[in-house]
Short mmCIF file of C-alpha atoms in Angstrom, two decimals:
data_model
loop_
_atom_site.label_atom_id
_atom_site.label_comp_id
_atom_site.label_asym_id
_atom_site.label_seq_id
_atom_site.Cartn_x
_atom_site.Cartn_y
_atom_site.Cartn_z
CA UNK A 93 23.02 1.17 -9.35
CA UNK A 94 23.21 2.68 -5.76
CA UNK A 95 20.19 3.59 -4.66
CA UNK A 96 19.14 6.35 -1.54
CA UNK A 97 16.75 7.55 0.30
CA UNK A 98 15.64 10.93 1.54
CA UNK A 99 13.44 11.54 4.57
CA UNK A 100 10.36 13.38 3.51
CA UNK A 101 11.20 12.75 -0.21
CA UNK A 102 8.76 11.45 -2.16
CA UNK A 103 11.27 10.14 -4.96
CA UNK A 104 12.97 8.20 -2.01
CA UNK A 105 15.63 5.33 -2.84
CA UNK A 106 17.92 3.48 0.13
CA UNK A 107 21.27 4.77 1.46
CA UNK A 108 20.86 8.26 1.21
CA UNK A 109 19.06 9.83 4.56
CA UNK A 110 18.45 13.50 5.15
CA UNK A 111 16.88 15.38 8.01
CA UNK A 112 16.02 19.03 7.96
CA UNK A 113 16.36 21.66 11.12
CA UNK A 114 14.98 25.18 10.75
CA UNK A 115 15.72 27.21 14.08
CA UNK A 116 14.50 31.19 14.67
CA UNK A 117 15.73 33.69 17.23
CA UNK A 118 16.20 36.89 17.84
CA UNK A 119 19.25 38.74 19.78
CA UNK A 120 17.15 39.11 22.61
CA UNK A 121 15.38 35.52 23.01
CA UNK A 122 15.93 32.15 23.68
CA UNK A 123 16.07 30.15 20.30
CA UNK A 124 13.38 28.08 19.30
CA UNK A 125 13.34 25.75 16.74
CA UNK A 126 11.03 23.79 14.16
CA UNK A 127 10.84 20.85 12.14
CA UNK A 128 8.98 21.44 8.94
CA UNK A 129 6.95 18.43 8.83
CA UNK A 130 9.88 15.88 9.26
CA UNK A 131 10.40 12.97 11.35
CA UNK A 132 13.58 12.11 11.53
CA UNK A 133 14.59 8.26 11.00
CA UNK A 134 17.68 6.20 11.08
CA UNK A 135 19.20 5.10 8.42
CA UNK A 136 17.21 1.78 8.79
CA UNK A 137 14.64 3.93 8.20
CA UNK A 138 13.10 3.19 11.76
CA UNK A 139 11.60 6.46 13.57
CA UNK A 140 14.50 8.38 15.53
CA UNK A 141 11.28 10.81 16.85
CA UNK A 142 10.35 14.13 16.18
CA UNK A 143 12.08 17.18 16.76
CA UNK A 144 10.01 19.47 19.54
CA UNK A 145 9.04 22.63 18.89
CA UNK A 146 11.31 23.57 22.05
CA UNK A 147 14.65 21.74 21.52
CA UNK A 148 15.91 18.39 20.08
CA UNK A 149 16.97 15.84 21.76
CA UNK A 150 19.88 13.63 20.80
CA UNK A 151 20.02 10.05 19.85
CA UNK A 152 23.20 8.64 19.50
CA UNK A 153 24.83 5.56 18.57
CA UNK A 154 27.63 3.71 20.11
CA UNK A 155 30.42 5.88 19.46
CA UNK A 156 33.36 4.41 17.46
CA UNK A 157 37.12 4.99 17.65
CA UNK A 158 38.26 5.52 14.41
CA UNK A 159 41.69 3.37 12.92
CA UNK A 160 44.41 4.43 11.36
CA UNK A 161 42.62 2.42 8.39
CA UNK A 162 39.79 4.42 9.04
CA UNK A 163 40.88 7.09 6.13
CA UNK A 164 38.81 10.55 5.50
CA UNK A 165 38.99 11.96 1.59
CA UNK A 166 37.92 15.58 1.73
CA UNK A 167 36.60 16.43 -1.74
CA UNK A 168 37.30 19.94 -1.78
CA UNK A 169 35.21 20.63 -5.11
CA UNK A 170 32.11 18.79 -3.39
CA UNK A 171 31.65 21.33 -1.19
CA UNK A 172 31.32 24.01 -4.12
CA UNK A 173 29.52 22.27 -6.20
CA UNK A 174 26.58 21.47 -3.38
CA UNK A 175 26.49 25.65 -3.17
CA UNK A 176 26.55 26.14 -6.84
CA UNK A 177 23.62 23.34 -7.49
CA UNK A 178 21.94 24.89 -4.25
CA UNK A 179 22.40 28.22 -5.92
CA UNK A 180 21.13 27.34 -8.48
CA UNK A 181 17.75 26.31 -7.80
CA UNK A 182 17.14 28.89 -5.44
CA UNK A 183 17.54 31.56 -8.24
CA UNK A 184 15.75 29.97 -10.75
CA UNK A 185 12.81 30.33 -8.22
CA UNK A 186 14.03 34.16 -7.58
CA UNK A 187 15.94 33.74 -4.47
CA UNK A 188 19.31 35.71 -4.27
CA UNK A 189 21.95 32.71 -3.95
CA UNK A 190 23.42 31.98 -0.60
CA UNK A 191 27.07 33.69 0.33
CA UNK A 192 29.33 30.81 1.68
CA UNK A 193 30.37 32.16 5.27
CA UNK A 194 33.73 30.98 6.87
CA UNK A 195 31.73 30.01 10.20
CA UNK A 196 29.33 28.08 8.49
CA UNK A 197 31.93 26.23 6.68
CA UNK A 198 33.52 25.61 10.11
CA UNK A 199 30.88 24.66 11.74
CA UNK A 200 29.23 22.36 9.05
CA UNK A 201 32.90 20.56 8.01
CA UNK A 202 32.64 19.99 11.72
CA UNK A 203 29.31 18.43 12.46
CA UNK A 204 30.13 16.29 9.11
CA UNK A 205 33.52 14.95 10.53
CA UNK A 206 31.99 14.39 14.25
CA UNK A 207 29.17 12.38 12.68
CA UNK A 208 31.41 9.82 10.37
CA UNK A 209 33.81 9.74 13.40
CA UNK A 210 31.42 9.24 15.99
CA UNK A 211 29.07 7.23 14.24
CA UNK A 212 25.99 8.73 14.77
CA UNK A 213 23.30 10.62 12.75
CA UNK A 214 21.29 13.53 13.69
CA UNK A 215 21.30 17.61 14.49
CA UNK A 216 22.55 17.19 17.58
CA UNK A 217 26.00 17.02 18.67
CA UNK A 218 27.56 14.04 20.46
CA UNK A 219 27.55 16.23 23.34
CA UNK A 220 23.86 17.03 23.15
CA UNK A 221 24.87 20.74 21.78
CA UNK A 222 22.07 21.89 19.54
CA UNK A 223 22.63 23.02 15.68
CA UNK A 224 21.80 26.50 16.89
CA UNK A 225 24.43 26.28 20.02
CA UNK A 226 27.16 25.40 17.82
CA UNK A 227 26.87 27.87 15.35
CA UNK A 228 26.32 30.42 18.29
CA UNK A 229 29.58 29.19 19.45
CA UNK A 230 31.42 29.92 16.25
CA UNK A 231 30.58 33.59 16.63
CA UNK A 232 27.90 33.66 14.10
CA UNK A 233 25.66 35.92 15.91
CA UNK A 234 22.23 35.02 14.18
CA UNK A 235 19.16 35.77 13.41
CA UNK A 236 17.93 32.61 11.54
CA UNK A 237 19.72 29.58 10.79
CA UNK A 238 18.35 26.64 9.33
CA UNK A 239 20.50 22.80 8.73
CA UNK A 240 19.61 19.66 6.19
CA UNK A 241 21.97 16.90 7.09
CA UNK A 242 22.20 14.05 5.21
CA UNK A 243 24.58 10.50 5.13
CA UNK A 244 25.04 8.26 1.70
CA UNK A 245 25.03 10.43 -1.17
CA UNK A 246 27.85 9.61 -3.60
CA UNK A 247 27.88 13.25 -5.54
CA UNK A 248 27.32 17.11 -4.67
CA UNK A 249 24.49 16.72 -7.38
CA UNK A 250 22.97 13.65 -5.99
CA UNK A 251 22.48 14.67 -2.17
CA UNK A 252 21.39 18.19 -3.21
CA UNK A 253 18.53 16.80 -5.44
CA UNK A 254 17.18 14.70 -2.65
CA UNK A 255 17.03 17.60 -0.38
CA UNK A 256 15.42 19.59 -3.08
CA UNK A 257 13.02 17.13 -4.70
CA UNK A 258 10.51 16.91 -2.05
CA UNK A 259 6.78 17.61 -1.94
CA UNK A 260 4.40 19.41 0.51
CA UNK A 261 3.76 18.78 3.04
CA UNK A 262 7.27 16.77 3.63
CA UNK A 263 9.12 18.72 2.08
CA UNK A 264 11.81 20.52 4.94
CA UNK A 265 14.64 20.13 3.49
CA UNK A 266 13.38 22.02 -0.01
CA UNK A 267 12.10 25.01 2.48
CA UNK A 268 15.34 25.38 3.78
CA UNK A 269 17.47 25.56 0.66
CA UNK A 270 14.31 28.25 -0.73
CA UNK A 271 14.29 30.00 1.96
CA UNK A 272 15.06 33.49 0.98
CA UNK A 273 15.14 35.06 4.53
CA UNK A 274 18.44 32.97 4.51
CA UNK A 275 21.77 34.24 2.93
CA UNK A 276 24.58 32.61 4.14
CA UNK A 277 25.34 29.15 3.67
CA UNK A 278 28.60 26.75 5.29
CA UNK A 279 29.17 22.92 3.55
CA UNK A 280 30.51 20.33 5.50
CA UNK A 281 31.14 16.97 3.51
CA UNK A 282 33.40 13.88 4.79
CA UNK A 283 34.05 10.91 3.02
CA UNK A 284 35.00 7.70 5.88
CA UNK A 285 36.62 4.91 3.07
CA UNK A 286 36.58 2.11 6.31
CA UNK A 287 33.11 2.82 8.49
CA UNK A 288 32.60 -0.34 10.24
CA UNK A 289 30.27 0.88 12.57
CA UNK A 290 26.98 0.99 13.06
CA UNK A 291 26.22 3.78 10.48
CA UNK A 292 28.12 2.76 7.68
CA UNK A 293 27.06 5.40 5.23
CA UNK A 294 31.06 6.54 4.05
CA UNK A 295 29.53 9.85 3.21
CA UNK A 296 28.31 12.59 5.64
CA UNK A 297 27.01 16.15 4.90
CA UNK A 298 26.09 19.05 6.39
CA UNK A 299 24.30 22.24 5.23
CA UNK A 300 24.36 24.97 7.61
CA UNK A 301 22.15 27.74 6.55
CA UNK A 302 22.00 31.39 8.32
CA UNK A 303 21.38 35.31 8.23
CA UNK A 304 23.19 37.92 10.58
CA UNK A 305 21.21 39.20 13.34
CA UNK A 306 21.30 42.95 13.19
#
């Protein structure tokens, strides 16, 4: 049986690896952003450092040309079924579910594909462009937006529950998805069948998380 591993989960197994962003601006100011309690770690489970309370910086590994044997399998129902199991337990707990956004989509299908192309793991773009740049970017004009990222997960249900399953105080990923100042949400899941590279997790996904500004 495959097992996985969340950061910050305390049920945590050994190919599965999430990290958690939660970012807050208004129109007006500069975002700033915060890690709730999580130190992000490679998928060696080595420490990758902590995200500031000013910005994140990116840590990148050696990027990776991909084949032609180097085949992506979108799963179009994965991406529903991580909203629907996200919905879920954010309305069991009296949150209104999450509204899946077109930009979000865009932007998390995105950071998914550049991460299980470029074989890297983290927030941050290749680039160095921040979560909160990217979605700007998009022309999602925010007032909160929030990401859990994760690489290994076989199933929607799977990589969900080790977001969700965590405990205080490590438990960012969980305050993202019940957050209820959130209400839009954007999927991003890519499936690499050859990753030779350094990461070689076959799976990547991204939850972007947001509310309009305004």
């Amino acid at each position: 049986m495959r097992r996985f591993i969340a950061i910050g989960c305390v049920v945590a197994l050994v190919l599965l690896t999430a990290e958690a962003l939660v970012i807050y601006a208004s129109a007006q100011s500069s975002p700033q952003t915060r890690a709730n309690a999580v130190s992000p770690r490679s998928a060696t489970g080595a420490p990758r450092g902590t995200l500031s309370t000013q910005q994140t910086t990116a840590t990148v590994a050696p990027t990776k040309a991909p084949s032609v044997a180097a085949t992506a399998t979108p799963r179009g129902d994965f991406v529903a079924r991580v909203i629907t199991r996200t919905n879920s337990y954010r309305v069991a707990t009296g949150c209104p579910a999450l509204t899946p956004n077109a930009i979000l989509m865009g932007t998390a299908q995105g950071h998914s594909q550049e991460m299980a192309l470029q074989d890297y793991v983290g927030h941050n773009s290749v680039d160095g462009t921040s979560p909160w740049d990217r979605i700007k970017v998009a022309g999602y004009n925010y007032r909160m937006v929030a990401e859990n990222i994760a690489w290994g997960a076989t199933s929607p249900e799977q990589v969900v529950d080790a977001w969700f399953f965590e405990t205080p105080p490590n438990d960012a990923h969980r305050k993202n998805i019940l957050n209820c100042g959130l209400h839009d949400i954007g999927v991003g899941y890519y499936y690499l069948a050859n990753d030779p590279g350094k990461i070689t997790a076959h799976t990547y996904w991204t939850q972007d998380f947001g509310t309009l500004a305004g």
